[in-house]
């Protein structure tokens, strides 16, 4: 059985400053909704290591945003179900 495929896109950007590295990840759903995560790392490590840390933290932040959005949708759906 073939299930329909819905493609999401993910963009990651990394900015290296003199003291920190900042990563931002934007996830776009097929319906156009966007989710974003940001992560920072101090530049006490080599640039590549700081990039990994910042990206990992941005993914963690993005994960929290997705879980919060799912929870809000479930709560809204439960509210609609209870009132009908």
mmCIF file as gemmi writes it, N, C-alpha and C atoms, coordinates in Angstrom:
data_model
loop_
_atom_site.group_PDB
_atom_site.id
_atom_site.type_symbol
_atom_site.label_atom_id
_atom_site.label_alt_id
_atom_site.label_comp_id
_atom_site.label_asym_id
_atom_site.label_entity_id
_atom_site.label_seq_id
_atom_site.pdbx_PDB_ins_code
_atom_site.Cartn_x
_atom_site.Cartn_y
_atom_site.Cartn_z
_atom_site.occupancy
_atom_site.B_iso_or_equiv
_atom_site.pdbx_formal_charge
_atom_site.auth_seq_id
_atom_site.auth_asym_id
_atom_site.pdbx_PDB_model_num
ATOM 1 N N . UNK Axp A 1 ? 0.842 -1.174 0 1 0 ? 1 A 1
ATOM 2 C CA . UNK Axp A 1 ? 0 0 0 1 0 ? 1 A 1
ATOM 3 C C . UNK Axp A 1 ? 0.89 1.241 0 1 0 ? 1 A 1
ATOM 4 N N . UNK Axp A 2 ? 0.662 2.117 -0.971 1 0 ? 2 A 1
ATOM 5 C CA . UNK Axp A 2 ? 1.423 3.359 -1.053 1 0 ? 2 A 1
ATOM 6 C C . UNK Axp A 2 ? 0.68 4.459 -0.303 1 0 ? 2 A 1
ATOM 7 N N . UNK Axp A 3 ? 1.372 5.067 0.618 1 0 ? 3 A 1
ATOM 8 C CA . UNK Axp A 3 ? 0.798 6.186 1.354 1 0 ? 3 A 1
ATOM 9 C C . UNK Axp A 3 ? 1.192 7.485 0.662 1 0 ? 3 A 1
ATOM 10 N N . UNK Axp A 4 ? 0.322 8.491 0.687 1 0 ? 4 A 1
ATOM 11 C CA . UNK Axp A 4 ? 0.686 9.767 0.057 1 0 ? 4 A 1
ATOM 12 C C . UNK Axp A 4 ? 1.883 10.397 0.76 1 0 ? 4 A 1
ATOM 13 N N . UNK Axp A 5 ? 2.735 10.99 -0.018 1 0 ? 5 A 1
ATOM 14 C CA . UNK Axp A 5 ? 3.925 11.651 0.514 1 0 ? 5 A 1
ATOM 15 C C . UNK Axp A 5 ? 3.691 13.146 0.567 1 0 ? 5 A 1
ATOM 16 N N . UNK Axp A 6 ? 3.987 13.722 1.717 1 0 ? 6 A 1
ATOM 17 C CA . UNK Axp A 6 ? 3.906 15.179 1.866 1 0 ? 6 A 1
ATOM 18 C C . UNK Axp A 6 ? 5.315 15.666 2.176 1 0 ? 6 A 1
ATOM 19 N N . UNK Axp A 7 ? 5.841 16.481 1.329 1 0 ? 7 A 1
ATOM 20 C CA . UNK Axp A 7 ? 7.221 16.959 1.489 1 0 ? 7 A 1
ATOM 21 C C . UNK Axp A 7 ? 7.278 18.22 2.331 1 0 ? 7 A 1
ATOM 22 N N . UNK Axp A 8 ? 8.17 18.218 3.278 1 0 ? 8 A 1
ATOM 23 C CA . UNK Axp A 8 ? 8.487 19.383 4.102 1 0 ? 8 A 1
ATOM 24 C C . UNK Axp A 8 ? 9.873 19.841 3.662 1 0 ? 8 A 1
ATOM 25 N N . UNK Axp A 9 ? 10.157 21.133 3.794 1 0 ? 9 A 1
ATOM 26 C CA . UNK Axp A 9 ? 11.501 21.623 3.465 1 0 ? 9 A 1
ATOM 27 C C . UNK Axp A 9 ? 12.132 22.215 4.715 1 0 ? 9 A 1
ATOM 28 N N . UNK Axp A 10 ? 13.443 22.115 4.766 1 0 ? 10 A 1
ATOM 29 C CA . UNK Axp A 10 ? 14.202 22.597 5.911 1 0 ? 10 A 1
ATOM 30 C C . UNK Axp A 10 ? 15.381 23.408 5.399 1 0 ? 10 A 1
ATOM 31 N N . UNK Axp A 11 ? 15.532 24.61 5.936 1 0 ? 11 A 1
ATOM 32 C CA . UNK Axp A 11 ? 16.675 25.458 5.603 1 0 ? 11 A 1
ATOM 33 C C . UNK Axp A 11 ? 17.451 25.744 6.878 1 0 ? 11 A 1
ATOM 34 N N . UNK Axp A 12 ? 18.754 25.661 6.78 1 0 ? 12 A 1
ATOM 35 C CA . UNK Axp A 12 ? 19.61 25.965 7.924 1 0 ? 12 A 1
ATOM 36 C C . UNK Axp A 12 ? 20.599 27.056 7.518 1 0 ? 12 A 1
ATOM 37 N N . UNK Axp A 13 ? 20.768 28.034 8.395 1 0 ? 13 A 1
ATOM 38 C CA . UNK Axp A 13 ? 21.725 29.117 8.161 1 0 ? 13 A 1
ATOM 39 C C . UNK Axp A 13 ? 22.62 29.236 9.388 1 0 ? 13 A 1
ATOM 40 N N . UNK Axp A 14 ? 23.904 29.44 9.166 1 0 ? 14 A 1
ATOM 41 C CA . UNK Axp A 14 ? 24.866 29.581 10.255 1 0 ? 14 A 1
ATOM 42 C C . UNK Axp A 14 ? 25.604 30.893 10.08 1 0 ? 14 A 1
ATOM 43 N N . UNK Axp A 15 ? 25.67 31.669 11.161 1 0 ? 15 A 1
ATOM 44 C CA . UNK Axp A 15 ? 26.43 32.925 11.173 1 0 ? 15 A 1
ATOM 45 C C . UNK Axp A 15 ? 27.543 32.794 12.201 1 0 ? 15 A 1
ATOM 46 N N . UNK Axp A 16 ? 28.768 33.045 11.76 1 0 ? 16 A 1
ATOM 47 C CA . UNK Axp A 16 ? 29.909 33 12.67 1 0 ? 16 A 1
ATOM 48 C C . UNK Axp A 16 ? 30.314 34.424 13.024 1 0 ? 16 A 1
ATOM 49 N N . UNK Axp A 17 ? 30.216 34.764 14.288 1 0 ? 17 A 1
ATOM 50 C CA . UNK Axp A 17 ? 30.67 36.056 14.768 1 0 ? 17 A 1
ATOM 51 C C . UNK Axp A 17 ? 31.991 35.885 15.489 1 0 ? 17 A 1
ATOM 52 N N . UNK Axp A 18 ? 32.547 36.971 15.988 1 0 ? 18 A 1
ATOM 53 C CA . UNK Axp A 18 ? 33.841 36.868 16.668 1 0 ? 18 A 1
ATOM 54 C C . UNK Axp A 18 ? 33.768 36.083 17.983 1 0 ? 18 A 1
ATOM 55 N N . UNK Axp A 19 ? 32.614 36.103 18.651 1 0 ? 19 A 1
ATOM 56 C CA . UNK Axp A 19 ? 32.496 35.458 19.954 1 0 ? 19 A 1
ATOM 57 C C . UNK Axp A 19 ? 31.483 34.327 20.007 1 0 ? 19 A 1
ATOM 58 N N . UNK Axp A 20 ? 30.655 34.221 18.981 1 0 ? 20 A 1
ATOM 59 C CA . UNK Axp A 20 ? 29.619 33.191 19.017 1 0 ? 20 A 1
ATOM 60 C C . UNK Axp A 20 ? 29.239 32.761 17.616 1 0 ? 20 A 1
ATOM 61 N N . UNK Axp A 21 ? 28.618 31.605 17.557 1 0 ? 21 A 1
ATOM 62 C CA . UNK Axp A 21 ? 28.05 31.09 16.316 1 0 ? 21 A 1
ATOM 63 C C . UNK Axp A 21 ? 26.552 30.968 16.537 1 0 ? 21 A 1
ATOM 64 N N . UNK Axp A 22 ? 25.776 31.409 15.544 1 0 ? 22 A 1
ATOM 65 C CA . UNK Axp A 22 ? 24.31 31.362 15.622 1 0 ? 22 A 1
ATOM 66 C C . UNK Axp A 22 ? 23.783 30.546 14.457 1 0 ? 22 A 1
ATOM 67 N N . UNK Axp A 23 ? 22.919 29.589 14.773 1 0 ? 23 A 1
ATOM 68 C CA . UNK Axp A 23 ? 22.283 28.789 13.726 1 0 ? 23 A 1
ATOM 69 C C . UNK Axp A 23 ? 20.779 29.003 13.797 1 0 ? 23 A 1
ATOM 70 N N . UNK Axp A 24 ? 20.154 29.067 12.634 1 0 ? 24 A 1
ATOM 71 C CA . UNK Axp A 24 ? 18.699 29.142 12.57 1 0 ? 24 A 1
ATOM 72 C C . UNK Axp A 24 ? 18.227 28.103 11.567 1 0 ? 24 A 1
ATOM 73 N N . UNK Axp A 25 ? 17.221 27.345 11.987 1 0 ? 25 A 1
ATOM 74 C CA . UNK Axp A 25 ? 16.621 26.338 11.132 1 0 ? 25 A 1
ATOM 75 C C . UNK Axp A 25 ? 15.159 26.71 10.922 1 0 ? 25 A 1
ATOM 76 N N . UNK Axp A 26 ? 14.727 26.71 9.669 1 0 ? 26 A 1
ATOM 77 C CA . UNK Axp A 26 ? 13.33 26.99 9.338 1 0 ? 26 A 1
ATOM 78 C C . UNK Axp A 26 ? 12.77 25.747 8.651 1 0 ? 26 A 1
ATOM 79 N N . UNK Axp A 27 ? 11.675 25.24 9.208 1 0 ? 27 A 1
ATOM 80 C CA . UNK Axp A 27 ? 10.987 24.078 8.665 1 0 ? 27 A 1
ATOM 81 C C . UNK Axp A 27 ? 9.659 24.54 8.091 1 0 ? 27 A 1
ATOM 82 N N . UNK Axp A 28 ? 9.413 24.218 6.819 1 0 ? 28 A 1
ATOM 83 C CA . UNK Axp A 28 ? 8.18 24.634 6.149 1 0 ? 28 A 1
ATOM 84 C C . UNK Axp A 28 ? 7.318 23.408 5.857 1 0 ? 28 A 1
ATOM 85 N N . UNK Axp A 29 ? 6.083 23.468 6.332 1 0 ? 29 A 1
ATOM 86 C CA . UNK Axp A 29 ? 5.123 22.389 6.103 1 0 ? 29 A 1
ATOM 87 C C . UNK Axp A 29 ? 4.506 22.542 4.72 1 0 ? 29 A 1
ATOM 88 N N . UNK Axp A 30 ? 3.945 21.464 4.189 1 0 ? 30 A 1
ATOM 89 C CA . UNK Axp A 30 ? 3.308 21.549 2.868 1 0 ? 30 A 1
ATOM 90 C C . UNK Axp A 30 ? 2.185 22.582 2.806 1 0 ? 30 A 1
ATOM 91 N N . UNK Axp A 31 ? 1.541 22.868 3.945 1 0 ? 31 A 1
ATOM 92 C CA . UNK Axp A 31 ? 0.451 23.856 3.95 1 0 ? 31 A 1
ATOM 93 C C . UNK Axp A 31 ? 0.957 25.287 4.079 1 0 ? 31 A 1
ATOM 94 N N . UNK Axp A 32 ? 2.278 25.471 4.106 1 0 ? 32 A 1
ATOM 95 C CA . UNK Axp A 32 ? 2.865 26.802 4.18 1 0 ? 32 A 1
ATOM 96 C C . UNK Axp A 32 ? 3.223 27.262 5.583 1 0 ? 32 A 1
ATOM 97 N N . UNK Axp A 33 ? 2.798 26.519 6.584 1 0 ? 33 A 1
ATOM 98 C CA . UNK Axp A 33 ? 3.136 26.89 7.957 1 0 ? 33 A 1
ATOM 99 C C . UNK Axp A 33 ? 4.645 26.731 8.17 1 0 ? 33 A 1
ATOM 100 N N . UNK Axp A 34 ? 5.221 27.646 8.948 1 0 ? 34 A 1
ATOM 101 C CA . UNK Axp A 34 ? 6.656 27.601 9.211 1 0 ? 34 A 1
ATOM 102 C C . UNK Axp A 34 ? 6.925 27.458 10.693 1 0 ? 34 A 1
ATOM 103 N N . UNK Axp A 35 ? 7.99 26.723 11 1 0 ? 35 A 1
ATOM 104 C CA . UNK Axp A 35 ? 8.481 26.561 12.354 1 0 ? 35 A 1
ATOM 105 C C . UNK Axp A 35 ? 9.955 26.927 12.329 1 0 ? 35 A 1
ATOM 106 N N . UNK Axp A 36 ? 10.437 27.508 13.423 1 0 ? 36 A 1
ATOM 107 C CA . UNK Axp A 36 ? 11.814 27.976 13.442 1 0 ? 36 A 1
ATOM 108 C C . UNK Axp A 36 ? 12.479 27.635 14.766 1 0 ? 36 A 1
ATOM 109 N N . UNK Axp A 37 ? 13.759 27.309 14.678 1 0 ? 37 A 1
ATOM 110 C CA . UNK Axp A 37 ? 14.558 27.059 15.875 1 0 ? 37 A 1
ATOM 111 C C . UNK Axp A 37 ? 15.871 27.815 15.766 1 0 ? 37 A 1
ATOM 112 N N . UNK Axp A 38 ? 16.355 28.313 16.905 1 0 ? 38 A 1
ATOM 113 C CA . UNK Axp A 38 ? 17.61 29.068 16.948 1 0 ? 38 A 1
ATOM 114 C C . UNK Axp A 38 ? 18.521 28.443 17.993 1 0 ? 38 A 1
ATOM 115 N N . UNK Axp A 39 ? 19.79 28.371 17.68 1 0 ? 39 A 1
ATOM 116 C CA . UNK Axp A 39 ? 20.767 27.85 18.625 1 0 ? 39 A 1
ATOM 117 C C . UNK Axp A 39 ? 22.036 28.675 18.589 1 0 ? 39 A 1
ATOM 118 N N . UNK Axp A 40 ? 22.648 28.825 19.742 1 0 ? 40 A 1
ATOM 119 C CA . UNK Axp A 40 ? 23.892 29.594 19.866 1 0 ? 40 A 1
ATOM 120 C C . UNK Axp A 40 ? 24.996 28.73 20.456 1 0 ? 40 A 1
ATOM 121 N N . UNK Axp A 41 ? 26.224 29.051 20.104 1 0 ? 41 A 1
ATOM 122 C CA . UNK Axp A 41 ? 27.395 28.407 20.694 1 0 ? 41 A 1
ATOM 123 C C . UNK Axp A 41 ? 28.494 29.446 20.818 1 0 ? 41 A 1
ATOM 124 N N . UNK Axp A 42 ? 29.135 29.454 21.956 1 0 ? 42 A 1
ATOM 125 C CA . UNK Axp A 42 ? 30.277 30.348 22.135 1 0 ? 42 A 1
ATOM 126 C C . UNK Axp A 42 ? 31.426 29.865 21.267 1 0 ? 42 A 1
ATOM 127 N N . UNK Axp A 43 ? 32.241 30.791 20.805 1 0 ? 43 A 1
ATOM 128 C CA . UNK Axp A 43 ? 33.343 30.439 19.927 1 0 ? 43 A 1
ATOM 129 C C . UNK Axp A 43 ? 34.591 30.102 20.72 1 0 ? 43 A 1
ATOM 130 N N . UNK Axp A 44 ? 34.448 29.248 21.717 1 0 ? 44 A 1
ATOM 131 C CA . UNK Axp A 44 ? 35.617 28.768 22.458 1 0 ? 44 A 1
ATOM 132 C C . UNK Axp A 44 ? 36.175 27.511 21.812 1 0 ? 44 A 1
ATOM 133 N N . UNK Axp A 45 ? 35.429 26.942 20.878 1 0 ? 45 A 1
ATOM 134 C CA . UNK Axp A 45 ? 35.829 25.736 20.164 1 0 ? 45 A 1
ATOM 135 C C . UNK Axp A 45 ? 36.116 26.094 18.713 1 0 ? 45 A 1
ATOM 136 N N . UNK Axp A 46 ? 36.705 25.165 17.967 1 0 ? 46 A 1
ATOM 137 C CA . UNK Axp A 46 ? 36.906 25.433 16.541 1 0 ? 46 A 1
ATOM 138 C C . UNK Axp A 46 ? 35.574 25.737 15.839 1 0 ? 46 A 1
ATOM 139 N N . UNK Axp A 47 ? 35.641 26.452 14.73 1 0 ? 47 A 1
ATOM 140 C CA . UNK Axp A 47 ? 34.44 26.907 14.022 1 0 ? 47 A 1
ATOM 141 C C . UNK Axp A 47 ? 33.493 25.75 13.692 1 0 ? 47 A 1
ATOM 142 N N . UNK Axp A 48 ? 34.019 24.646 13.228 1 0 ? 48 A 1
ATOM 143 C CA . UNK Axp A 48 ? 33.166 23.515 12.855 1 0 ? 48 A 1
ATOM 144 C C . UNK Axp A 48 ? 32.445 22.946 14.077 1 0 ? 48 A 1
ATOM 145 N N . UNK Axp A 49 ? 33.133 22.854 15.208 1 0 ? 49 A 1
ATOM 146 C CA . UNK Axp A 49 ? 32.511 22.347 16.438 1 0 ? 49 A 1
ATOM 147 C C . UNK Axp A 49 ? 31.424 23.302 16.901 1 0 ? 49 A 1
ATOM 148 N N . UNK Axp A 50 ? 31.695 24.596 16.832 1 0 ? 50 A 1
ATOM 149 C CA . UNK Axp A 50 ? 30.691 25.594 17.207 1 0 ? 50 A 1
ATOM 150 C C . UNK Axp A 50 ? 29.474 25.49 16.284 1 0 ? 50 A 1
ATOM 151 N N . UNK Axp A 51 ? 29.697 25.208 15.005 1 0 ? 51 A 1
ATOM 152 C CA . UNK Axp A 51 ? 28.583 25.025 14.064 1 0 ? 51 A 1
ATOM 153 C C . UNK Axp A 51 ? 27.724 23.841 14.475 1 0 ? 51 A 1
ATOM 154 N N . UNK Axp A 52 ? 28.356 22.724 14.802 1 0 ? 52 A 1
ATOM 155 C CA . UNK Axp A 52 ? 27.614 21.534 15.229 1 0 ? 52 A 1
ATOM 156 C C . UNK Axp A 52 ? 26.782 21.821 16.473 1 0 ? 52 A 1
ATOM 157 N N . UNK Axp A 53 ? 27.398 22.49 17.442 1 0 ? 53 A 1
ATOM 158 C CA . UNK Axp A 53 ? 26.685 22.806 18.681 1 0 ? 53 A 1
ATOM 159 C C . UNK Axp A 53 ? 25.5 23.732 18.42 1 0 ? 53 A 1
ATOM 160 N N . UNK Axp A 54 ? 25.729 24.771 17.64 1 0 ? 54 A 1
ATOM 161 C CA . UNK Axp A 54 ? 24.661 25.721 17.353 1 0 ? 54 A 1
ATOM 162 C C . UNK Axp A 54 ? 23.525 25.049 16.583 1 0 ? 54 A 1
ATOM 163 N N . UNK Axp A 55 ? 23.859 24.197 15.607 1 0 ? 55 A 1
ATOM 164 C CA . UNK Axp A 55 ? 22.831 23.489 14.853 1 0 ? 55 A 1
ATOM 165 C C . UNK Axp A 55 ? 22.066 22.508 15.736 1 0 ? 55 A 1
ATOM 166 N N . UNK Axp A 56 ? 22.769 21.799 16.593 1 0 ? 56 A 1
ATOM 167 C CA . UNK Axp A 56 ? 22.111 20.881 17.516 1 0 ? 56 A 1
ATOM 168 C C . UNK Axp A 56 ? 21.148 21.608 18.428 1 0 ? 56 A 1
ATOM 169 N N . UNK Axp A 57 ? 21.555 22.767 18.908 1 0 ? 57 A 1
ATOM 170 C CA . UNK Axp A 57 ? 20.68 23.553 19.778 1 0 ? 57 A 1
ATOM 171 C C . UNK Axp A 57 ? 19.501 24.124 19.003 1 0 ? 57 A 1
ATOM 172 N N . UNK Axp A 58 ? 19.715 24.49 17.753 1 0 ? 58 A 1
ATOM 173 C CA . UNK Axp A 58 ? 18.61 24.983 16.927 1 0 ? 58 A 1
ATOM 174 C C . UNK Axp A 58 ? 17.603 23.863 16.665 1 0 ? 58 A 1
ATOM 175 N N . UNK Axp A 59 ? 18.096 22.644 16.429 1 0 ? 59 A 1
ATOM 176 C CA . UNK Axp A 59 ? 17.195 21.507 16.239 1 0 ? 59 A 1
ATOM 177 C C . UNK Axp A 59 ? 16.399 21.218 17.511 1 0 ? 59 A 1
ATOM 178 N N . UNK Axp A 60 ? 17.046 21.333 18.643 1 0 ? 60 A 1
ATOM 179 C CA . UNK Axp A 60 ? 16.356 21.128 19.92 1 0 ? 60 A 1
ATOM 180 C C . UNK Axp A 60 ? 15.264 22.175 20.106 1 0 ? 60 A 1
ATOM 181 N N . UNK Axp A 61 ? 15.586 23.424 19.788 1 0 ? 61 A 1
ATOM 182 C CA . UNK Axp A 61 ? 14.606 24.511 19.885 1 0 ? 61 A 1
ATOM 183 C C . UNK Axp A 61 ? 13.441 24.262 18.925 1 0 ? 61 A 1
ATOM 184 N N . UNK Axp A 62 ? 13.752 23.813 17.715 1 0 ? 62 A 1
ATOM 185 C CA . UNK Axp A 62 ? 12.728 23.497 16.728 1 0 ? 62 A 1
ATOM 186 C C . UNK Axp A 62 ? 11.832 22.358 17.223 1 0 ? 62 A 1
ATOM 187 N N . UNK Axp A 63 ? 12.428 21.352 17.838 1 0 ? 63 A 1
ATOM 188 C CA . UNK Axp A 63 ? 11.667 20.236 18.393 1 0 ? 63 A 1
ATOM 189 C C . UNK Axp A 63 ? 10.662 20.73 19.422 1 0 ? 63 A 1
ATOM 190 N N . UNK Axp A 64 ? 11.099 21.613 20.307 1 0 ? 64 A 1
ATOM 191 C CA . UNK Axp A 64 ? 10.191 22.164 21.313 1 0 ? 64 A 1
ATOM 192 C C . UNK Axp A 64 ? 9.034 22.909 20.657 1 0 ? 64 A 1
ATOM 193 N N . UNK Axp A 65 ? 9.333 23.67 19.618 1 0 ? 65 A 1
ATOM 194 C CA . UNK Axp A 65 ? 8.277 24.425 18.938 1 0 ? 65 A 1
ATOM 195 C C . UNK Axp A 65 ? 7.271 23.477 18.276 1 0 ? 65 A 1
ATOM 196 N N . UNK Axp A 66 ? 7.75 22.405 17.665 1 0 ? 66 A 1
ATOM 197 C CA . UNK Axp A 66 ? 6.847 21.445 17.026 1 0 ? 66 A 1
ATOM 198 C C . UNK Axp A 66 ? 5.957 20.745 18.056 1 0 ? 66 A 1
ATOM 199 N N . UNK Axp A 67 ? 6.533 20.365 19.187 1 0 ? 67 A 1
ATOM 200 C CA . UNK Axp A 67 ? 5.749 19.705 20.233 1 0 ? 67 A 1
ATOM 201 C C . UNK Axp A 67 ? 4.702 20.664 20.782 1 0 ? 67 A 1
ATOM 202 N N . UNK Axp A 68 ? 5.073 21.923 20.99 1 0 ? 68 A 1
ATOM 203 C CA . UNK Axp A 68 ? 4.112 22.921 21.463 1 0 ? 68 A 1
ATOM 204 C C . UNK Axp A 68 ? 2.98 23.122 20.447 1 0 ? 68 A 1
ATOM 205 N N . UNK Axp A 69 ? 3.312 23.16 19.173 1 0 ? 69 A 1
ATOM 206 C CA . UNK Axp A 69 ? 2.287 23.338 18.141 1 0 ? 69 A 1
ATOM 207 C C . UNK Axp A 69 ? 1.349 22.133 18.109 1 0 ? 69 A 1
ATOM 208 N N . UNK Axp A 70 ? 1.907 20.931 18.213 1 0 ? 70 A 1
ATOM 209 C CA . UNK Axp A 70 ? 1.075 19.729 18.223 1 0 ? 70 A 1
ATOM 210 C C . UNK Axp A 70 ? 0.162 19.717 19.438 1 0 ? 70 A 1
ATOM 211 N N . UNK Axp A 71 ? 0.688 20.093 20.595 1 0 ? 71 A 1
ATOM 212 C CA . UNK Axp A 71 ? -0.107 20.143 21.818 1 0 ? 71 A 1
ATOM 213 C C . UNK Axp A 71 ? -1.24 21.151 21.685 1 0 ? 71 A 1
ATOM 214 N N . UNK Axp A 72 ? -0.948 22.315 21.131 1 0 ? 72 A 1
ATOM 215 C CA . UNK Axp A 72 ? -1.973 23.339 20.945 1 0 ? 72 A 1
ATOM 216 C C . UNK Axp A 72 ? -3.066 22.848 19.992 1 0 ? 72 A 1
ATOM 217 N N . UNK Axp A 73 ? -2.665 22.168 18.913 1 0 ? 73 A 1
ATOM 218 C CA . UNK Axp A 73 ? -3.649 21.628 17.97 1 0 ? 73 A 1
ATOM 219 C C . UNK Axp A 73 ? -4.528 20.571 18.645 1 0 ? 73 A 1
ATOM 220 N N . UNK Axp A 74 ? -3.912 19.696 19.434 1 0 ? 74 A 1
ATOM 221 C CA . UNK Axp A 74 ? -4.681 18.663 20.142 1 0 ? 74 A 1
ATOM 222 C C . UNK Axp A 74 ? -5.639 19.284 21.15 1 0 ? 74 A 1
ATOM 223 N N . UNK Axp A 75 ? -5.164 20.296 21.877 1 0 ? 75 A 1
ATOM 224 C CA . UNK Axp A 75 ? -6.027 20.983 22.842 1 0 ? 75 A 1
ATOM 225 C C . UNK Axp A 75 ? -7.197 21.663 22.144 1 0 ? 75 A 1
ATOM 226 N N . UNK Axp A 76 ? -6.925 22.294 21.014 1 0 ? 76 A 1
ATOM 227 C CA . UNK Axp A 76 ? -7.985 22.962 20.258 1 0 ? 76 A 1
ATOM 228 C C . UNK Axp A 76 ? -8.986 21.933 19.744 1 0 ? 76 A 1
ATOM 229 N N . UNK Axp A 77 ? -8.502 20.827 19.251 1 0 ? 77 A 1
ATOM 230 C CA . UNK Axp A 77 ? -9.39 19.773 18.749 1 0 ? 77 A 1
ATOM 231 C C . UNK Axp A 77 ? -10.221 19.189 19.879 1 0 ? 77 A 1
ATOM 232 N N . UNK Axp A 78 ? -9.634 18.995 21.036 1 0 ? 78 A 1
ATOM 233 C CA . UNK Axp A 78 ? -10.379 18.48 22.19 1 0 ? 78 A 1
ATOM 234 C C . UNK Axp A 78 ? -11.456 19.473 22.606 1 0 ? 78 A 1
ATOM 235 N N . UNK Axp A 79 ? -11.163 20.747 22.541 1 0 ? 79 A 1
ATOM 236 C CA . UNK Axp A 79 ? -12.148 21.776 22.884 1 0 ? 79 A 1
ATOM 237 C C . UNK Axp A 79 ? -13.301 21.776 21.912 1 0 ? 79 A 1
ATOM 238 N N . UNK Axp A 80 ? -13.009 21.594 20.625 1 0 ? 80 A 1
ATOM 239 C CA . UNK Axp A 80 ? -14.081 21.553 19.616 1 0 ? 80 A 1
ATOM 240 C C . UNK Axp A 80 ? -14.935 20.305 19.81 1 0 ? 80 A 1
ATOM 241 N N . UNK Axp A 81 ? -14.3 19.191 20.164 1 0 ? 81 A 1
ATOM 242 C CA . UNK Axp A 81 ? -15.035 17.94 20.357 1 0 ? 81 A 1
ATOM 243 C C . UNK Axp A 81 ? -15.958 18.025 21.578 1 0 ? 81 A 1
ATOM 244 N N . UNK Axp A 82 ? -15.488 18.643 22.649 1 0 ? 82 A 1
ATOM 245 C CA . UNK Axp A 82 ? -16.275 18.735 23.866 1 0 ? 82 A 1
ATOM 246 C C . UNK Axp A 82 ? -17.48 19.656 23.712 1 0 ? 82 A 1
ATOM 247 N N . UNK Axp A 83 ? -17.379 20.66 22.853 1 0 ? 83 A 1
ATOM 248 C CA . UNK Axp A 83 ? -18.454 21.659 22.719 1 0 ? 83 A 1
ATOM 249 C C . UNK Axp A 83 ? -19.48 21.311 21.657 1 0 ? 83 A 1
ATOM 250 N N . UNK Axp A 84 ? -19.305 20.202 20.963 1 0 ? 84 A 1
ATOM 251 C CA . UNK Axp A 84 ? -20.264 19.877 19.906 1 0 ? 84 A 1
ATOM 252 C C . UNK Axp A 84 ? -21.289 18.889 20.36 1 0 ? 84 A 1
